[in-house]
Amino acid sequence: MGQPRIFRRRLSSIEGEAKRRDCEVALLQTMNTPPANLGTVVAVRGSVVDVRFDGPLPPIYSVLRAGANRQIVIEVLAQSDARHVRGIALTPTQGLSRGMAVEDTGGPLKVPVGKAVLSRMFDVFGHTIDRGPEPTEVQWRSVHRPPPSLDQRSTESEIFETGIKVIDVLVPLERGGKAGLFGGAGVGKTVLLTEVIHNMIGRQQGVSIFCGIGERCREGEELYRGMKDAGVLPKMVMVFGQMNEPPGSRFRVGLAALTMAEYFRDDEHRDVLLLIDNIFRFIQAGMEVSGLMGQMPSRLGYQPTMGTELSGLEERIANTHTGAITSIQAVYVPADDFTDPAAVHTFSHLSASIVLSRKRASEGLFPAIDPLQSSSKMATPGIVGDRHYALAQKIRSTLAQYADLKDIIAMLGLEQLSPEDRKVVGRARRLERFLTQPFFTTEQFTGMKGKLVSLNDSLDGCERILRDEFKDYPESALYMIGAIGEAKKPDAKAEPQPTNQAKPDVQAGAKPAAKPVAATAPQPEAEPAGSAHES
């Protein structure tokens, strides 16, 4: 049987009242929420998208979204005229077509900041890519931020010890400074950067942020697994924009990582170690974006705004009164050409430049740092001390003399050198081998346990070598060791007989050895096996 008529009438009145309430709520929401600024796609050329807006134009750096699920992200880079803007897509543009609606989000690209980002891995949009849940209790901040003003910066200079002998002795790093690892492909930039992470993250009380710009996905996965196994992931954040992603994404991922670092420096008042691999890929992504936007290239195809874009990133890395961001950056040098504009512009921002040599890598001298081309503004007596400065200068002088003598050795042989020159060659070759070091991050490949050497141990070892205390040791005894005490003594049958010769040279200001080693008459130094490639 059907419902009574009066009941049906009352039910319809209740439904009508509910519909009226829903309409009122929707109207109130519409009144309180400003209408979205919608535009229309008028042209798509690869990653470059032109959009028409009949309403107000979005400001520069505004983020636009398009697609069925708003999955296509576009950043505005230019306003063409009163109705059109031109942007670069930060995501692939498959499925984007003319006439498609575009929504202005009303703000720039933002990333999450806060304690909840620690131990996580993010992309340029602040989304997690480590298969974990999205972090909660975070703030979202724009990646476009001004650098700290001059009155906020600290003027104190402090050494940043790494535990790597050749860096701490010859190219000391600055706390709150920027250091660059320059080298071509395959000379060990990423390995050296990973070793610095391993050495510093355990001793450092601050936060470490790793930013991968345009690098291989394999390297990011290996780094994540290695840091997790070492138990240091809780104090680390990783941000990646890999080489398979569009140039717009690679161009902004460095700013995203820097925004997270600035939070820990300014809000948490903690020291931050920011590692970037590779800063050349940031410049390269800017070159691709500039070309896509139709700008006229400058020398060697680089964008005309390269200096401004690089300064916008580098000048935000600074030491303030509340904390410091210490940055170590790998810089790929195209075709080993250090006059390339990308390398030249990067040099000007750094407090330390560490140059890796392909020749030293081919000789097995790892880390393959060229001590004569590398430099640091911290290597002054007022910062590192008189003893350290004098010792570093003596080491450089010895290695420079050996480099000058290599041509004579190649043509005439070692026996034709004067006794004093043969001493210089012996000291230089032993210094080169002592400044090698086994790395923790390469134990699985080399089978040698990694070494962490303090600055005092490194200085003592170099000082004793320069005093000829190890002139009777084979060169191989100093290769791939930690402190100088690990050098193996020669066999008893090879012990030299003491003679009444003059004492070895002692540099000015150096402390005498506790137990002087007797010197022998100068003899032609035998070349070790496998050293023919040096000549």
Coordinates of C-alpha atoms in Angstrom, one line a residue, residues 19 60-61 87 103 227 235 263 306 326 418 446 487 526:
K19 CA 18.0 21.4 -0.3
I60 CA 56.1 35.9 -12.0
Y61 CA 56.9 32.5 -10.3
G87 CA 55.6 29.3 -18.2
E103 CA 44.0 27.2 -12.7
M227 CA 72.8 6.4 5.3
K235 CA 69.6 13.7 11.1
Y263 CA 64.5 26.7 8.3
M306 CA 73.6 32.5 -15.7
T326 CA 78.1 24.9 5.3
S418 CA 121.8 16.6 -7.9
T446 CA 88.8 -2.0 -2.3
A487 CA 103.7 3.1 8.2
A526 CA 115.5 3.5 -6.6

